[in-house]
mmCIF file of C-alpha atoms in Angstrom:
data_model
loop_
_atom_site.group_PDB
_atom_site.id
_atom_site.type_symbol
_atom_site.label_atom_id
_atom_site.label_comp_id
_atom_site.label_asym_id
_atom_site.label_seq_id
_atom_site.Cartn_x
_atom_site.Cartn_y
_atom_site.Cartn_z
ATOM 1 C CA UNK A 1 0.258 -0.266 -0.142
ATOM 2 C CA UNK A 2 0.677 3.784 -1.053
ATOM 3 C CA UNK A 3 1.970 6.199 1.456
ATOM 4 C CA UNK A 4 -1.212 8.411 0.644
ATOM 5 C CA UNK A 5 -3.047 4.960 0.904
ATOM 6 C CA UNK A 6 -1.679 4.674 4.820
ATOM 7 C CA UNK A 7 -2.377 8.367 5.327
ATOM 8 C CA UNK A 8 -5.868 8.289 4.554
ATOM 9 C CA UNK A 9 -6.739 4.704 6.389
ATOM 10 C CA UNK A 10 -5.465 6.266 9.478
ATOM 11 C CA UNK A 11 -7.184 9.086 9.005
ATOM 12 C CA UNK A 12 -9.811 7.809 8.505
ATOM 13 C CA UNK A 13 -9.863 4.721 11.483
ATOM 14 C CA UNK A 14 -9.044 7.954 13.729
ATOM 15 C CA UNK A 15 -11.965 10.207 11.713
ATOM 16 C CA UNK A 16 -14.470 7.062 12.684
ATOM 17 C CA UNK A 17 -12.941 6.467 16.167
ATOM 18 C CA UNK A 18 -13.751 10.361 17.047
ATOM 19 C CA UNK A 19 -16.819 10.939 14.925
ATOM 20 C CA UNK A 20 -18.901 7.682 16.994
ATOM 21 C CA UNK A 21 -17.216 9.691 21.026
ATOM 22 C CA UNK A 22 -18.367 12.871 19.085
ATOM 23 C CA UNK A 23 -22.766 12.034 17.545
ATOM 24 C CA UNK A 24 -22.571 8.644 18.468
ATOM 25 C CA UNK A 25 -23.259 5.736 17.150
ATOM 26 C CA UNK A 26 -26.889 6.470 14.885
ATOM 27 C CA UNK A 27 -25.383 9.443 13.593
ATOM 28 C CA UNK A 28 -22.554 8.042 12.820
ATOM 29 C CA UNK A 29 -22.638 7.296 8.031
ATOM 30 C CA UNK A 30 -19.960 7.591 5.718
ATOM 31 C CA UNK A 31 -20.429 11.339 5.418
ATOM 32 C CA UNK A 32 -19.501 12.600 9.022
ATOM 33 C CA UNK A 33 -17.013 9.920 9.681
ATOM 34 C CA UNK A 34 -15.871 11.741 6.133
ATOM 35 C CA UNK A 35 -16.315 14.979 7.510
ATOM 36 C CA UNK A 36 -14.898 14.357 10.424
ATOM 37 C CA UNK A 37 -11.544 12.282 8.255
ATOM 38 C CA UNK A 38 -11.450 15.712 6.062
ATOM 39 C CA UNK A 39 -11.332 13.243 3.099
ATOM 40 C CA UNK A 40 -13.731 12.090 1.108
ATOM 41 C CA UNK A 41 -16.710 9.417 1.628
ATOM 42 C CA UNK A 42 -16.029 7.383 -1.334
ATOM 43 C CA UNK A 43 -12.852 6.672 0.396
ATOM 44 C CA UNK A 44 -14.215 4.767 2.686
ATOM 45 C CA UNK A 45 -16.090 1.951 0.496
ATOM 46 C CA UNK A 46 -12.781 2.358 -1.603
ATOM 47 C CA UNK A 47 -10.492 1.237 2.013
ATOM 48 C CA UNK A 48 -13.044 -1.178 3.768
ATOM 49 C CA UNK A 49 -16.152 -2.135 1.613
ATOM 50 C CA UNK A 50 -18.242 0.370 4.230
ATOM 51 C CA UNK A 51 -19.423 1.773 7.421
ATOM 52 C CA UNK A 52 -19.380 -1.288 9.126
ATOM 53 C CA UNK A 53 -15.906 -2.634 8.625
ATOM 54 C CA UNK A 54 -13.859 1.136 8.780
ATOM 55 C CA UNK A 55 -15.986 0.780 12.607
ATOM 56 C CA UNK A 56 -14.993 -3.054 12.475
ATOM 57 C CA UNK A 57 -12.178 -1.979 12.081
ATOM 58 C CA UNK A 58 -11.701 1.002 14.344
ATOM 59 C CA UNK A 59 -12.758 -0.792 17.526
ATOM 60 C CA UNK A 60 -9.300 -3.193 16.708
ATOM 61 C CA UNK A 61 -7.429 0.135 15.341
ATOM 62 C CA UNK A 62 -8.416 1.936 18.851
ATOM 63 C CA UNK A 63 -8.115 -1.242 20.942
ATOM 64 C CA UNK A 64 -4.166 -1.372 20.040
ATOM 65 C CA UNK A 65 -3.314 1.872 20.566
ATOM 66 C CA UNK A 66 -4.877 2.648 24.170
ATOM 67 C CA UNK A 67 -3.164 -1.532 25.408
ATOM 68 C CA UNK A 68 -0.273 -0.527 23.587
ATOM 69 C CA UNK A 69 -0.472 2.782 26.130
ATOM 70 C CA UNK A 70 -0.512 1.036 28.725
ATOM 71 C CA UNK A 71 1.975 -1.533 28.242
ATOM 72 C CA UNK A 72 4.776 0.160 29.646
ATOM 73 C CA UNK A 73 2.703 1.024 33.013
ATOM 74 C CA UNK A 74 1.141 -2.459 33.836
ATOM 75 C CA UNK A 75 4.357 -4.017 33.124
ATOM 76 C CA UNK A 76 5.782 -2.074 36.185
ATOM 77 C CA UNK A 77 2.817 -2.983 38.686
ATOM 78 C CA UNK A 78 4.281 -5.216 41.556
ATOM 79 C CA UNK A 79 1.097 -6.415 43.112
ATOM 80 C CA UNK A 80 -2.811 -6.378 43.081
ATOM 81 C CA UNK A 81 -3.264 -3.968 44.617
ATOM 82 C CA UNK A 82 -0.984 -2.038 42.695
ATOM 83 C CA UNK A 83 -2.596 -3.552 40.005
ATOM 84 C CA UNK A 84 -6.442 -1.673 41.250
ATOM 85 C CA UNK A 85 -4.652 1.396 41.488
ATOM 86 C CA UNK A 86 -4.137 1.505 37.914
ATOM 87 C CA UNK A 87 -7.722 0.305 36.854
ATOM 88 C CA UNK A 88 -8.562 3.420 39.162
ATOM 89 C CA UNK A 89 -6.564 5.566 37.321
ATOM 90 C CA UNK A 90 -6.862 3.986 33.722
ATOM 91 C CA UNK A 91 -10.277 3.885 33.950
ATOM 92 C CA UNK A 92 -10.060 7.816 34.827
ATOM 93 C CA UNK A 93 -8.504 8.553 31.615
ATOM 94 C CA UNK A 94 -10.569 6.329 29.779
ATOM 95 C CA UNK A 95 -13.896 8.395 30.323
ATOM 96 C CA UNK A 96 -11.844 10.851 29.473
ATOM 97 C CA UNK A 97 -10.968 10.711 26.571
ATOM 98 C CA UNK A 98 -13.235 8.899 25.165
ATOM 99 C CA UNK A 99 -13.562 5.447 25.160
ATOM 100 C CA UNK A 100 -16.067 4.431 27.413
ATOM 101 C CA UNK A 101 -18.169 6.237 25.289
ATOM 102 C CA UNK A 102 -17.207 4.002 22.495
ATOM 103 C CA UNK A 103 -17.311 0.695 24.326
ATOM 104 C CA UNK A 104 -20.456 1.410 24.413
ATOM 105 C CA UNK A 105 -21.349 2.161 21.130
ATOM 106 C CA UNK A 106 -19.796 -0.790 19.943
ATOM 107 C CA UNK A 107 -21.802 -3.327 22.017
ATOM 108 C CA UNK A 108 -25.446 -1.433 21.318
ATOM 109 C CA UNK A 109 -23.941 -2.145 18.157
ATOM 110 C CA UNK A 110 -22.786 -5.612 18.356
ATOM 111 C CA UNK A 111 -26.280 -6.429 19.233
ATOM 112 C CA UNK A 112 -27.237 -6.849 15.262
ATOM 113 C CA UNK A 113 -23.999 -6.709 13.641
ATOM 114 C CA UNK A 114 -22.423 -9.368 13.504
ATOM 115 C CA UNK A 115 -18.955 -7.912 12.214
ATOM 116 C CA UNK A 116 -19.074 -4.789 15.116
ATOM 117 C CA UNK A 117 -19.570 -7.803 17.764
ATOM 118 C CA UNK A 118 -16.056 -10.001 15.914
ATOM 119 C CA UNK A 119 -14.124 -6.588 16.609
ATOM 120 C CA UNK A 120 -15.588 -5.433 19.366
ATOM 121 C CA UNK A 121 -14.184 -8.760 21.129
ATOM 122 C CA UNK A 122 -11.406 -8.644 19.048
ATOM 123 C CA UNK A 123 -10.139 -5.549 20.958
ATOM 124 C CA UNK A 124 -11.089 -6.388 24.460
ATOM 125 C CA UNK A 125 -9.006 -9.763 24.047
ATOM 126 C CA UNK A 126 -5.811 -7.348 23.282
ATOM 127 C CA UNK A 127 -7.144 -6.192 26.815
ATOM 128 C CA UNK A 128 -7.472 -9.773 28.866
ATOM 129 C CA UNK A 129 -4.291 -11.388 26.998
ATOM 130 C CA UNK A 130 -2.236 -7.442 28.369
ATOM 131 C CA UNK A 131 -4.161 -8.930 31.422
ATOM 132 C CA UNK A 132 -3.907 -12.450 31.727
ATOM 133 C CA UNK A 133 0.329 -11.783 31.299
ATOM 134 C CA UNK A 134 0.170 -9.113 34.478
ATOM 135 C CA UNK A 135 -2.034 -10.815 36.935
ATOM 136 C CA UNK A 136 -0.136 -14.725 35.779
ATOM 137 C CA UNK A 137 3.203 -13.288 37.170
ATOM 138 C CA UNK A 138 1.936 -11.252 40.147
ATOM 139 C CA UNK A 139 -0.199 -14.068 40.879
ATOM 140 C CA UNK A 140 3.505 -16.121 40.440
ATOM 141 C CA UNK A 141 4.258 -14.851 43.416
ATOM 142 C CA UNK A 142 1.728 -15.560 45.608
ATOM 143 C CA UNK A 143 0.856 -18.147 47.429
ATOM 144 C CA UNK A 144 -2.532 -18.585 45.660
ATOM 145 C CA UNK A 145 -0.657 -19.647 42.357
ATOM 146 C CA UNK A 146 -1.248 -22.781 42.480
ATOM 147 C CA UNK A 147 -4.848 -22.806 42.317
ATOM 148 C CA UNK A 148 -5.879 -19.585 40.402
ATOM 149 C CA UNK A 149 -6.819 -18.944 36.647
ATOM 150 C CA UNK A 150 -4.711 -15.841 35.022
ATOM 151 C CA UNK A 151 -6.658 -16.817 32.151
ATOM 152 C CA UNK A 152 -10.028 -16.139 33.569
ATOM 153 C CA UNK A 153 -9.240 -13.987 36.240
ATOM 154 C CA UNK A 154 -7.868 -12.645 32.884
ATOM 155 C CA UNK A 155 -11.678 -12.473 31.442
ATOM 156 C CA UNK A 156 -13.342 -12.799 34.137
ATOM 157 C CA UNK A 157 -11.969 -8.565 35.104
ATOM 158 C CA UNK A 158 -11.777 -7.038 31.421
ATOM 159 C CA UNK A 159 -16.178 -7.860 31.838
ATOM 160 C CA UNK A 160 -16.502 -6.200 35.462
ATOM 161 C CA UNK A 161 -14.027 -3.512 34.335
ATOM 162 C CA UNK A 162 -16.724 -3.200 31.148
ATOM 163 C CA UNK A 163 -20.182 -3.392 33.069
ATOM 164 C CA UNK A 164 -18.549 -1.222 35.925
ATOM 165 C CA UNK A 165 -17.405 1.622 33.042
ATOM 166 C CA UNK A 166 -21.114 1.609 31.797
ATOM 167 C CA UNK A 167 -22.696 1.149 34.897
ATOM 168 C CA UNK A 168 -21.001 4.213 35.992
ATOM 169 C CA UNK A 169 -23.333 5.924 33.651
ATOM 170 C CA UNK A 170 -26.379 4.966 35.512
ATOM 171 C CA UNK A 171 -25.129 4.883 38.634
ATOM 172 C CA UNK A 172 -22.075 6.712 39.763
ATOM 173 C CA UNK A 173 -22.603 5.631 43.770
ATOM 174 C CA UNK A 174 -23.234 1.684 42.985
ATOM 175 C CA UNK A 175 -19.518 2.013 39.855
ATOM 176 C CA UNK A 176 -17.778 3.150 42.644
ATOM 177 C CA UNK A 177 -18.898 0.953 45.057
ATOM 178 C CA UNK A 178 -18.495 -1.909 42.982
ATOM 179 C CA UNK A 179 -14.501 -1.118 42.299
ATOM 180 C CA UNK A 180 -14.078 -0.460 46.275
ATOM 181 C CA UNK A 181 -14.573 -3.906 46.377
ATOM 182 C CA UNK A 182 -12.519 -5.083 43.582
ATOM 183 C CA UNK A 183 -9.897 -3.488 46.017
ATOM 184 C CA UNK A 184 -11.027 -5.441 49.126
ATOM 185 C CA UNK A 185 -10.147 -9.243 47.477
ATOM 186 C CA UNK A 186 -6.320 -7.390 46.890
ATOM 187 C CA UNK A 187 -5.698 -6.657 50.088
ATOM 188 C CA UNK A 188 -6.925 -10.426 51.326
ATOM 189 C CA UNK A 189 -4.697 -11.817 48.976
ATOM 190 C CA UNK A 190 -2.087 -10.429 50.504
ATOM 191 C CA UNK A 191 -2.589 -9.921 53.797
ATOM 192 C CA UNK A 192 -2.644 -14.260 52.663
ATOM 193 C CA UNK A 193 0.498 -14.069 51.231
ATOM 194 C CA UNK A 194 1.770 -11.626 54.221
ATOM 195 C CA UNK A 195 1.321 -14.674 56.816
ATOM 196 C CA UNK A 196 3.599 -17.318 57.880
ATOM 197 C CA UNK A 197 4.932 -20.685 55.967
ATOM 198 C CA UNK A 198 2.465 -22.291 58.170
ATOM 199 C CA UNK A 199 -0.216 -20.942 58.006
ATOM 200 C CA UNK A 200 -0.396 -20.246 54.664
ATOM 201 C CA UNK A 201 -0.535 -23.294 54.419
ATOM 202 C CA UNK A 202 -2.737 -23.555 56.761
ATOM 203 C CA UNK A 203 -4.305 -21.739 54.115
ATOM 204 C CA UNK A 204 -4.373 -22.546 51.348
ATOM 205 C CA UNK A 205 -4.944 -26.611 51.862
ATOM 206 C CA UNK A 206 -8.745 -25.321 53.864
ATOM 207 C CA UNK A 207 -9.266 -23.252 49.920
ATOM 208 C CA UNK A 208 -8.013 -26.683 47.643
ATOM 209 C CA UNK A 209 -10.570 -28.196 49.749
ATOM 210 C CA UNK A 210 -13.471 -26.027 49.511
ATOM 211 C CA UNK A 211 -12.698 -25.614 46.182
ATOM 212 C CA UNK A 212 -12.919 -29.319 44.397
ATOM 213 C CA UNK A 213 -16.056 -30.118 45.960
#
């Protein structure tokens, strides 16, 4: 692809995301995206085939950008408490940047568009992969490592984060309380990590017995 073609594609990807943020999915059309991107709307169909295909590509493009933005900070985390502190900060940054609004619109649109549903899942998968890496590293250093599933926890955490993000729009206090509850779990995990070796073995033995039932 020529340099100019790549530049046009990037303008369209960024323009599509900005249009969704500023106007909502209902008002996102070939014309509105082209206006935001500053290009001819015919280029949407030339490069992507349809508006939905452009939005799908923009969804993954946006997720790649956001994950890349936080990767260094994630790799520097040293505890579950730090991870939740990071989640709070990221939550505020993502909302301010309009990314929460984009996610909400795409999740809604994905109910009737298989293309957008698949793209939204692909975008979330990028977050889940990054989170699984962090959770694996953090849990490996704790007594929880032997009976936790970082892959499953990463998906549960991503689902919880999506729910909290959307829930905050109608009940900010409830969303804040949900985050506080997650922080309590992190405190419990770190308290277990701080126990002596004998106490750790006793607690982990009890948890294993309970989880095998």
